[in-house]
Tab-separated table of C-alpha atoms in Angstrom:
chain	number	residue	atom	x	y	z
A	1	UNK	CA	47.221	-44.396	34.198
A	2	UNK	CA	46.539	-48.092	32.913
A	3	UNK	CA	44.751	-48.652	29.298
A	4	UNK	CA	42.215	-50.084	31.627
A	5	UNK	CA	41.499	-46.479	33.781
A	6	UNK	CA	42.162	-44.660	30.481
A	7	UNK	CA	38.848	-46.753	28.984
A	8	UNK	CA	37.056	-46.627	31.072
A	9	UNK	CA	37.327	-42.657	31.802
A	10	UNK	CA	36.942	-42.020	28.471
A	11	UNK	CA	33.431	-44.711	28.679
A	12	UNK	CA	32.356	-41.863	31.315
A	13	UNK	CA	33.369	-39.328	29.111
A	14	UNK	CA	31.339	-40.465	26.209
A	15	UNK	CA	28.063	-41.484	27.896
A	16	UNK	CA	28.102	-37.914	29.386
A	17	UNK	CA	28.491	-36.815	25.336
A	18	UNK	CA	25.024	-39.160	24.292
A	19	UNK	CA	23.317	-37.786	27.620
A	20	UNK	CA	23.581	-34.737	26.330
A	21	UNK	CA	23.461	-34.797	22.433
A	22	UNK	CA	19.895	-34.740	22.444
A	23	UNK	CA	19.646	-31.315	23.910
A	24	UNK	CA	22.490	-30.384	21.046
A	25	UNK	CA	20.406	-32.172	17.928
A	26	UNK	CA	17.193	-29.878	19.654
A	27	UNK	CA	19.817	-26.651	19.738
A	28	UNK	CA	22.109	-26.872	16.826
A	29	UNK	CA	22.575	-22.834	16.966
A	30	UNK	CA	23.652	-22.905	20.457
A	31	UNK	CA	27.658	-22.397	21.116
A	32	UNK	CA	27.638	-23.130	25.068
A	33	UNK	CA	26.186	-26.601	24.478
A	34	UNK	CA	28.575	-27.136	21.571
A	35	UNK	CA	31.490	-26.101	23.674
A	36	UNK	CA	30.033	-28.269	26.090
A	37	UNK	CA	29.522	-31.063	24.207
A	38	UNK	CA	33.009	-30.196	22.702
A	39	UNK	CA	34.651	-30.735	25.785
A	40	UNK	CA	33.489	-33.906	26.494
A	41	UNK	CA	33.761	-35.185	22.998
A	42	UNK	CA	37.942	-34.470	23.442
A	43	UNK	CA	38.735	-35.426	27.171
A	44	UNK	CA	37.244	-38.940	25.699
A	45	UNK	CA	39.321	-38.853	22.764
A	46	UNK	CA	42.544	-38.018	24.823
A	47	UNK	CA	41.669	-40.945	27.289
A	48	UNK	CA	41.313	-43.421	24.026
A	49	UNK	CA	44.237	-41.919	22.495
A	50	UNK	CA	46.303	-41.877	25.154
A	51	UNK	CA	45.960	-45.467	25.704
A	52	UNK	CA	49.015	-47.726	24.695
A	53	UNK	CA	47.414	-50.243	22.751
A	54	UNK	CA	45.381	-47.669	20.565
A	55	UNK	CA	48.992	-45.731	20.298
A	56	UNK	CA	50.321	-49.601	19.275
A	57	UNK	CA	46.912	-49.651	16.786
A	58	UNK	CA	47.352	-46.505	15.366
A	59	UNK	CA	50.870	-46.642	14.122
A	60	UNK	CA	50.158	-50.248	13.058
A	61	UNK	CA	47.520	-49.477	10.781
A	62	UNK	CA	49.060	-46.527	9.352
A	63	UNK	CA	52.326	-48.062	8.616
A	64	UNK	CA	53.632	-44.583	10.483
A	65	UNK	CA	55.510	-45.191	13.355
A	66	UNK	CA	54.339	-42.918	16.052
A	67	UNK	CA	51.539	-41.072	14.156
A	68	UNK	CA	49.482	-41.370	17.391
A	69	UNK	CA	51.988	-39.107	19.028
A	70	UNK	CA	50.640	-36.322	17.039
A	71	UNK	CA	46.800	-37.377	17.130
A	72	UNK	CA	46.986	-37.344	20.810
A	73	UNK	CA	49.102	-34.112	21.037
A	74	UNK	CA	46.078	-32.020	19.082
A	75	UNK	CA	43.248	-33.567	21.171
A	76	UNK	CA	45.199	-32.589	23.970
A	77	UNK	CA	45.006	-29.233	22.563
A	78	UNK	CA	41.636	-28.845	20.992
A	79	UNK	CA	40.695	-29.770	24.860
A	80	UNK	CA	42.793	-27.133	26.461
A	81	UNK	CA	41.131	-24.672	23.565
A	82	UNK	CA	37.389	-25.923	24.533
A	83	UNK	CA	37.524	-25.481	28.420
A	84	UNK	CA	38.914	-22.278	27.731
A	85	UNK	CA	36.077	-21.737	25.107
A	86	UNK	CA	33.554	-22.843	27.549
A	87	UNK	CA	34.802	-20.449	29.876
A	88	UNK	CA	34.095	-17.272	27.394
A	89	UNK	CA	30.817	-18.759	26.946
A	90	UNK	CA	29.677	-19.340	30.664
A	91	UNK	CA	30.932	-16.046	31.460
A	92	UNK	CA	29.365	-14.124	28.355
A	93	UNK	CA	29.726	-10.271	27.501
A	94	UNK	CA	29.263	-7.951	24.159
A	95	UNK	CA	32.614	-9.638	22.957
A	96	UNK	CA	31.759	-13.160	24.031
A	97	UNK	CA	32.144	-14.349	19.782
A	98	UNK	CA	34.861	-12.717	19.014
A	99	UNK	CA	36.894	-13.804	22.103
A	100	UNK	CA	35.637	-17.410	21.454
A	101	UNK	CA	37.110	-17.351	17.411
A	102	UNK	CA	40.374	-16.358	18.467
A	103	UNK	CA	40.761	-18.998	21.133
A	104	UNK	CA	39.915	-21.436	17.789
A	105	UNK	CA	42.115	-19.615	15.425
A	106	UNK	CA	44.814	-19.264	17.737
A	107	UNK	CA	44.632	-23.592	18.686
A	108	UNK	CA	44.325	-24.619	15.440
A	109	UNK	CA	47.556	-22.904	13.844
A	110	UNK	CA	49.138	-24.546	17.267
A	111	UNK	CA	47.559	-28.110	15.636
A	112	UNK	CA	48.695	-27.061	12.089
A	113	UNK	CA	52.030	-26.584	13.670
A	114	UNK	CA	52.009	-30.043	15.308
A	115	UNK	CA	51.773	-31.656	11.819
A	116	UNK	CA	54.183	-29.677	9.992
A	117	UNK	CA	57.204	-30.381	12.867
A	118	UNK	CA	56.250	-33.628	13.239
A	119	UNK	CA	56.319	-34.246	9.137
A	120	UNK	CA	59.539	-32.665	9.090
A	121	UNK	CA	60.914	-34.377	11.913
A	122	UNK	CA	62.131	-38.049	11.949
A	123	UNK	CA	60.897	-40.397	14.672
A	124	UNK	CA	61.579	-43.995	13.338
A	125	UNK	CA	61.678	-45.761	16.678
A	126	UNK	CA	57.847	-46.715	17.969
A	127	UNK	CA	57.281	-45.504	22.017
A	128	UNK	CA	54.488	-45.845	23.743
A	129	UNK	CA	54.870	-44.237	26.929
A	130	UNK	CA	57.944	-42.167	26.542
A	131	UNK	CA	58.071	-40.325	23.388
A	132	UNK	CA	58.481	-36.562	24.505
A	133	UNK	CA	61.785	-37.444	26.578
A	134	UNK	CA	62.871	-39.990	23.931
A	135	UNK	CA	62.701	-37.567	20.918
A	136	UNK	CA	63.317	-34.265	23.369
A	137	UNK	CA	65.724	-33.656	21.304
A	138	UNK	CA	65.405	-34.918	18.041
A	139	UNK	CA	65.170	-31.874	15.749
A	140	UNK	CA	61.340	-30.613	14.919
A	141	UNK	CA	60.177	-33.609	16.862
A	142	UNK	CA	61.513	-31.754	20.240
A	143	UNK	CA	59.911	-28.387	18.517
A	144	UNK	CA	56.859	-30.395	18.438
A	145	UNK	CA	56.757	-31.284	21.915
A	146	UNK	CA	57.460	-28.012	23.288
A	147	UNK	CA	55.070	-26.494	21.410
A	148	UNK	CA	51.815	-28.363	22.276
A	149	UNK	CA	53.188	-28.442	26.344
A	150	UNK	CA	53.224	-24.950	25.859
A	151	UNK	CA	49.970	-24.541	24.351
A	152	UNK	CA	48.270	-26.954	26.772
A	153	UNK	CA	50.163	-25.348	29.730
A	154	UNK	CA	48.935	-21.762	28.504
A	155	UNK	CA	45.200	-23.000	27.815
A	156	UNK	CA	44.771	-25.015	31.450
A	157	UNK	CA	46.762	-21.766	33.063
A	158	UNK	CA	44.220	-19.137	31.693
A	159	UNK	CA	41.358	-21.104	32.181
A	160	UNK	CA	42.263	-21.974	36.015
A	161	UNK	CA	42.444	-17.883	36.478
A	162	UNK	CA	39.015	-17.310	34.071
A	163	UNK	CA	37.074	-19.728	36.532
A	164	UNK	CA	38.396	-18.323	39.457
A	165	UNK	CA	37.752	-14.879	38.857
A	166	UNK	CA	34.404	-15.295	38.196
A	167	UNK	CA	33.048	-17.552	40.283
A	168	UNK	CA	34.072	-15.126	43.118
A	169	UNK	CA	31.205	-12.672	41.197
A	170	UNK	CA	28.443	-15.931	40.897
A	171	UNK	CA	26.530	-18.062	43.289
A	172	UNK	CA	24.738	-21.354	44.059
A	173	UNK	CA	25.921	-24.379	41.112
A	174	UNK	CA	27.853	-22.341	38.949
A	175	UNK	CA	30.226	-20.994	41.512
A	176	UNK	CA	31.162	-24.521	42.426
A	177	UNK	CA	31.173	-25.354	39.065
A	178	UNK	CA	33.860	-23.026	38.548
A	179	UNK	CA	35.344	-23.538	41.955
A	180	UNK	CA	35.694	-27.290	40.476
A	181	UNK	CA	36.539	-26.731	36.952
A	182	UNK	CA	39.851	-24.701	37.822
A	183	UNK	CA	41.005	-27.352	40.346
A	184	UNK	CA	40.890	-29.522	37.305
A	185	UNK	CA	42.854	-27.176	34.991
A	186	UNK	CA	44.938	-26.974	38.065
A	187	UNK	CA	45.812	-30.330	37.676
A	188	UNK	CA	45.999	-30.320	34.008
A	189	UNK	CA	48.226	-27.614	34.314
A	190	UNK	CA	50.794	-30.825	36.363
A	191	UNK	CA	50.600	-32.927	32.967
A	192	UNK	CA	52.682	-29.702	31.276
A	193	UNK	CA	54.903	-29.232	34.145
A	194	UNK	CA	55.375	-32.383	34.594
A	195	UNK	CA	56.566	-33.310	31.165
A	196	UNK	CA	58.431	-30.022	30.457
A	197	UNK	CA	60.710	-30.819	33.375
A	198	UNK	CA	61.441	-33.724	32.118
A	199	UNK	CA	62.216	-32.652	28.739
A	200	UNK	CA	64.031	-29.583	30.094
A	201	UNK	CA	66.285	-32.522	31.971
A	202	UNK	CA	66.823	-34.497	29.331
A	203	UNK	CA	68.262	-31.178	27.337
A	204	UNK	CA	70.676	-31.428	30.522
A	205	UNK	CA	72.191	-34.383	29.973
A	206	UNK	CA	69.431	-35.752	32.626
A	207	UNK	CA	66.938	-38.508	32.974
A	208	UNK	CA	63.442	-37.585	34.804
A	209	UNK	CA	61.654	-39.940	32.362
A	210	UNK	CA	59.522	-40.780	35.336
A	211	UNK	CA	57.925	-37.476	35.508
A	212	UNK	CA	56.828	-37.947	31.925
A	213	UNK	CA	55.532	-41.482	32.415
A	214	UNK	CA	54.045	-41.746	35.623
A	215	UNK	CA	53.374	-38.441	37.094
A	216	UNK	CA	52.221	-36.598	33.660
A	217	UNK	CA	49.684	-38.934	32.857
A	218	UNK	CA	48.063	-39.280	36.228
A	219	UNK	CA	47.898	-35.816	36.538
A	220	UNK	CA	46.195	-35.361	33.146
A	221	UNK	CA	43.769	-37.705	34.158
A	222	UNK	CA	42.946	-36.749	37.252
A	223	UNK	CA	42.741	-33.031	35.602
A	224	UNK	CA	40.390	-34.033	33.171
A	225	UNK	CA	37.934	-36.082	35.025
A	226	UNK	CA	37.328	-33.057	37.621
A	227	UNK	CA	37.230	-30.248	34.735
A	228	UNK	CA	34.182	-32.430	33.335
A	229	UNK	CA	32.698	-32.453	36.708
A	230	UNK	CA	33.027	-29.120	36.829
A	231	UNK	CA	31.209	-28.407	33.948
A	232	UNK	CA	28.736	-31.104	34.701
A	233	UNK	CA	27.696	-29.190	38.136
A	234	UNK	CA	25.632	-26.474	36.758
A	235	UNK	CA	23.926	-29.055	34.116
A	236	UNK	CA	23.464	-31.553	36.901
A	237	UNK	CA	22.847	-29.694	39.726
A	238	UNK	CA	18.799	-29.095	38.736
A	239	UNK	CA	18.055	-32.113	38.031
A	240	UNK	CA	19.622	-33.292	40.962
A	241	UNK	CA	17.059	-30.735	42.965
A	242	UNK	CA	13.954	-32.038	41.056
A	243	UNK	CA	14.552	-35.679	41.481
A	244	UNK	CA	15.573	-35.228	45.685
A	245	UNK	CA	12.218	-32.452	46.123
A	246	UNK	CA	10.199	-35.192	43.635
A	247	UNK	CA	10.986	-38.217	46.194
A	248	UNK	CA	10.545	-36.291	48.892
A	249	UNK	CA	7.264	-35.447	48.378
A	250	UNK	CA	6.386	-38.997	47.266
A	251	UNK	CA	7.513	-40.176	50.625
A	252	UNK	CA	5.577	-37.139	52.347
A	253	UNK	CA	2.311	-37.962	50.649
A	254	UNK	CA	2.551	-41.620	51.647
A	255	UNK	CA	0.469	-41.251	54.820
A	256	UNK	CA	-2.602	-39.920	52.208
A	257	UNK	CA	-2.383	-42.691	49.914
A	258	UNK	CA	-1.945	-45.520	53.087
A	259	UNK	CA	-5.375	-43.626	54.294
A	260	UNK	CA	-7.217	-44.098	51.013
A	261	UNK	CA	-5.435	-47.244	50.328
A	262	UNK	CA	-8.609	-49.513	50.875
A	263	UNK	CA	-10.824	-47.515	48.231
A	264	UNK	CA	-8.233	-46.817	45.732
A	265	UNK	CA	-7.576	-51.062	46.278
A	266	UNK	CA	-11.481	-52.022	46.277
A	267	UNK	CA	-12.530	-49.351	43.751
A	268	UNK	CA	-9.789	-49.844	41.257
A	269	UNK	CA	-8.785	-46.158	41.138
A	270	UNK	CA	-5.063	-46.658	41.371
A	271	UNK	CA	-3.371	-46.309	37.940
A	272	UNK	CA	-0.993	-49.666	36.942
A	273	UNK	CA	2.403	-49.177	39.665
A	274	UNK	CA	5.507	-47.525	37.473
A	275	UNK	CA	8.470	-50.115	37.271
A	276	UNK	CA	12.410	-48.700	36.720
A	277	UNK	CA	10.902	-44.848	36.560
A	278	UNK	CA	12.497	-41.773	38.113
A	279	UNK	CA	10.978	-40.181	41.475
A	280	UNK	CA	8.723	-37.464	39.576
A	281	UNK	CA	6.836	-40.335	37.363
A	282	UNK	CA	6.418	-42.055	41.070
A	283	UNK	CA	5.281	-38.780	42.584
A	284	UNK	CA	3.377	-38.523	39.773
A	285	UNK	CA	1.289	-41.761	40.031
A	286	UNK	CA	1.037	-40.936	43.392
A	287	UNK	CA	-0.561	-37.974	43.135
A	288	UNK	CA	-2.639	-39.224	40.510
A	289	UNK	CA	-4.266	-42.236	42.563
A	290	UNK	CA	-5.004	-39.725	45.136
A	291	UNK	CA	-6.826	-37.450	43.277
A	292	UNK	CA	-8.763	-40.336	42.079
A	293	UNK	CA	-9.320	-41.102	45.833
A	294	UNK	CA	-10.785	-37.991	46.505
A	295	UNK	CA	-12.677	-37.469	43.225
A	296	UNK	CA	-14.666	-41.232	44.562
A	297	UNK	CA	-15.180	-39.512	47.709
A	298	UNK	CA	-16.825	-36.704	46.846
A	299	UNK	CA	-20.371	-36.610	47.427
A	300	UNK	CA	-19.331	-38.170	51.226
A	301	UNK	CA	-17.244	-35.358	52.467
A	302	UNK	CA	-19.070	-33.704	55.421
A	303	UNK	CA	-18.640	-30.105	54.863
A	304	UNK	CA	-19.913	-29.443	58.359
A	305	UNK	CA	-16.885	-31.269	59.659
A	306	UNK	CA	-14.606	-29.788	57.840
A	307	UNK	CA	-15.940	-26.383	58.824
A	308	UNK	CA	-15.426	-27.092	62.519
A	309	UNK	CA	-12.005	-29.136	62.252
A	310	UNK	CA	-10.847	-25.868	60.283
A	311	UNK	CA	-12.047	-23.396	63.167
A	312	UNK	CA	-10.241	-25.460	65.899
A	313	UNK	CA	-7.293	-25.904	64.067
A	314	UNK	CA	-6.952	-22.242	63.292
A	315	UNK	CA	-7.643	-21.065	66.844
A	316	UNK	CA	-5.300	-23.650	68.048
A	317	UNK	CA	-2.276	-23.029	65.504
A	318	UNK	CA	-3.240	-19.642	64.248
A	319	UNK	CA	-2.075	-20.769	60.938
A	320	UNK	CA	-4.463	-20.493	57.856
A	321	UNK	CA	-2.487	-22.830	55.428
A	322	UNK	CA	-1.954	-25.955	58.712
A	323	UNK	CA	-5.945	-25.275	59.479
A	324	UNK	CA	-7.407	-26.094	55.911
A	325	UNK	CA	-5.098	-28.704	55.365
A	326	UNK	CA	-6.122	-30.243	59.118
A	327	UNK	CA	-9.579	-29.674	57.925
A	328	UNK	CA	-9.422	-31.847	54.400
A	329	UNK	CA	-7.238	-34.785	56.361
A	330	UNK	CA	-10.275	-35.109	58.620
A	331	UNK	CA	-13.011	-34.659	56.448
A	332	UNK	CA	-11.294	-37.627	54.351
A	333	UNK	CA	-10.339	-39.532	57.011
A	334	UNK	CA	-13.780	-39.808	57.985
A	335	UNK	CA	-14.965	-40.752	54.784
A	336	UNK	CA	-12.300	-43.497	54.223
A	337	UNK	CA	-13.211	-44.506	57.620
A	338	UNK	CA	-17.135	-45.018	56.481
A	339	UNK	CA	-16.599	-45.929	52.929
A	340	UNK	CA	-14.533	-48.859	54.328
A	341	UNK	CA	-17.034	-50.194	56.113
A	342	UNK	CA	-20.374	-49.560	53.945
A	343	UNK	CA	-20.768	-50.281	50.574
A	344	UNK	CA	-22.806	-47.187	49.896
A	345	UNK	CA	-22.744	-44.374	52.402
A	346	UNK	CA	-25.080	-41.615	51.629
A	347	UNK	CA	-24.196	-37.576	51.566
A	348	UNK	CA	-23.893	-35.949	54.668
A	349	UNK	CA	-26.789	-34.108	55.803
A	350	UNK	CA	-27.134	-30.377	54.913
A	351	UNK	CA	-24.239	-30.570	52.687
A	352	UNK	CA	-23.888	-27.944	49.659
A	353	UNK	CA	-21.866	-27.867	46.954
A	354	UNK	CA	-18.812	-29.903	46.236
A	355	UNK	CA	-16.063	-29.842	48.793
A	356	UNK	CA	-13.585	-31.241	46.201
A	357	UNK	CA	-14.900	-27.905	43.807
A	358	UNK	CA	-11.346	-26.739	45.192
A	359	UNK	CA	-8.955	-29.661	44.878
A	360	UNK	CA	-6.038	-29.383	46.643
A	361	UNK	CA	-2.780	-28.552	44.745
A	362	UNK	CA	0.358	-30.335	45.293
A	363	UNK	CA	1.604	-28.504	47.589
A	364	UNK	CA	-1.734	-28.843	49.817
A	365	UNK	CA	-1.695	-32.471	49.499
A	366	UNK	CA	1.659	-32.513	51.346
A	367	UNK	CA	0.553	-30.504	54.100
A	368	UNK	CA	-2.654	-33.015	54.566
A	369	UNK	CA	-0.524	-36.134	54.517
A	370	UNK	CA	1.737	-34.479	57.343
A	371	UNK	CA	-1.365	-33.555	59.339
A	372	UNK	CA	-2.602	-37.108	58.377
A	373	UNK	CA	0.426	-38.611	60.688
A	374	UNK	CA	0.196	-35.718	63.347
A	375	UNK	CA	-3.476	-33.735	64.324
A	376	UNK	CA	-5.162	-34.733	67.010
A	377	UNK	CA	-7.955	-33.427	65.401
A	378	UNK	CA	-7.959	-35.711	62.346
A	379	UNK	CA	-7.188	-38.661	64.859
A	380	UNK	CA	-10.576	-38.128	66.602
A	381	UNK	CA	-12.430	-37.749	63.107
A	382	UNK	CA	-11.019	-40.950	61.757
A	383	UNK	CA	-11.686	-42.640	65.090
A	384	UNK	CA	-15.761	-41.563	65.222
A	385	UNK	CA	-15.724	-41.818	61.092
A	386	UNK	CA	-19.290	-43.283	61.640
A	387	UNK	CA	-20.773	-41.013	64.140
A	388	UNK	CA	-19.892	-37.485	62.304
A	389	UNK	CA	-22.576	-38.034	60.245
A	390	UNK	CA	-24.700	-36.968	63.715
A	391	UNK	CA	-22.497	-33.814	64.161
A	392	UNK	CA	-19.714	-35.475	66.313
A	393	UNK	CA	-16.185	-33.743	65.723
């Protein structure tokens, strides 16, 4: 990968991290958003690490040449240890803690190790992109290297199997989530192989160096981007829902609001138009200037007509739900209709009680706005708006 990729993946990485750190600052005590949040946090950090001019910045500024050799090698394994530990927690059980601290225990003597071969080792000569081959077999330096690609390999291997296995036993966001997050440990599991080979050549009197520096690295990357969409998928995945059923019914409910459009313009009743906001805040304000609509209208909905549109509509459809809502579009269509052309218009005669005493619910509204656009019926109120004030249907 080039510095430029490994930036900018890790930019992803890291936005995904503030997304979500308010829901960790709101629930400190709970371990599947901080493995979560965990996970993110280190696929970053092996992106910016991983880079070669923060390698080149590193072991400047320490005066230690190739410190970031080490630094990368335990993010890379703190990761492998938090997808695993991710795993344990999406799956759960009586056991789920316990399993969980000995994933930690077990990665952080494997970083403790890291340090102590690579103080005891010597590796004088800064490299960038080819360190593991170069050094493969420099003494405790080569220990080094083995011993994270093992740890990585072993973390990626076990977590591919974990996800697999149970999302054969779960449906619907988390399966794919799963299905997803092993592919990417799949592919992590190439950075390992990849590099092992080539260190495992270069023990052989052989040069692969190219697995280490171009394959490894693309594979990691690749890995680690589809891991975190994996995990992303059952976080995302809801809010995904709510914002396509939220437009939806905005754009469903936009026949109501075209048919009241005059009075909510004339009257004032629309609230101030939402700028840059998501689809519920527009459904929202939708829904809103509606009920404002119909709250105006009130005292002008002709009960009598709605009692007659809801009779023919029921005989004619046979459903209860389509008939009421047929009934409201016409008994407001007729009112638009005359409020749009009188400046007062008086009560219909013989009317008791408030219509509106029931206002419809959301999910009414949506089935008015679709008979709105479709009934006959409501097409023959809104046409003779004037004269069902006389009994005219």
């Amino acid at each position: 990968m080039s510095s430029v990729s490994n930036y900018v993946s890790c930019a992803v990485l890291w936005l995904c991290l503030v997304a979500k750190a308010p829901d960790l600052l709101r629930h400190r005590g709970d371990p599947y958003l901080r493995a979560i949040c965990a996970v993110l946090a280190l696929a970053g950090l092996c992106f910016f690490l991983g880079a070669p001019p923060t390698i080149g910045a590193v072991n400047r500024l320490s005066g230690v040449p190739n410190l970031a050799a080490p630094l990368t090698y335990a993010a890379i394994t703190a990761y492998g240890a938090a997808s695993q530990v991710l795993v344990v927690y999406w799956r759960g059980g009586p056991h789920v803690h316990r399993t969980a601290r000995r994933w930690i225990t077990a990665y952080t003597l494997v970083v403790v190790g890291i340090a102590v071969t690579f103080a005891l080792g010597e590796a004088p000569v800064e490299r960038r992109t080819d360190l593991d081959t170069y050094y493969a077999t420099t003494p405790f330096i080569g220990q080094m290297i083995v011993l994270y690609l093992a740890a990585h390999l072993a973390a990626v291997s076990v977590t591919a199997v974990s996800s697999l296995r149970w999302a054969r036993r779960v449906r619907g966001r988390l399966r794919a989530g799963l299905a997803v997050m092993a592919i990417g440990a799949l592919c992590n599991s190439g950075y390992s192989v990849c590099k092992l080979l080539a260190v495992g050549a270069r023990w052989s009197g052989h040069d692969w160096a190219v697995l280490d520096t171009n394959m490894s690295p693309a594979a990691a990357g690749m890995g680690a981007l589809i891991t975190v969409v994996g995990v992303l998928i059952p976080l995302v995945g809801p809010w995904l829902t709510e914002w396509r059923r939220s437009w939806r019914t905005y754009v469903r409910l936009a026949p109501l609001e075209r048919e009241l459009d005059e009075l909510l313009s004339r009257r004032s009743l629309r609230l101030p138009r939402p700028r840059l906001a998501s689809p519920t805040t527009w459904l929202m304000w939708r829904q809103t200037s509606i009920h404002n609509a119909l709250g105006y209208l009130d005292a002008c909905l002709d009960r009598a007509l709605y009692a007659r549109t809801r009779e023919a509509a029921l005989r004619a459809t046979g459903d209860a739900e389509r008939a009421e809502a047929t009934a409201w579009a016409a008994v407001i269509a007729s009112a638009a209709w005359d409020t749009a052309r009188r400046e007062h218009v008086p009560p219909p005669p013989g009317g008791e009680g408030r219509l509106v005493a029931r206002v419809p619910d959301p999910a009414a509204l949506v089935r008015i706005a679709d008979a709105l656009a479709t009934s006959e019926l409501v097409a023959a109120a809104r046409t003779h708006g004037g004269t069902t004030r006389t009994g005219a249907a």
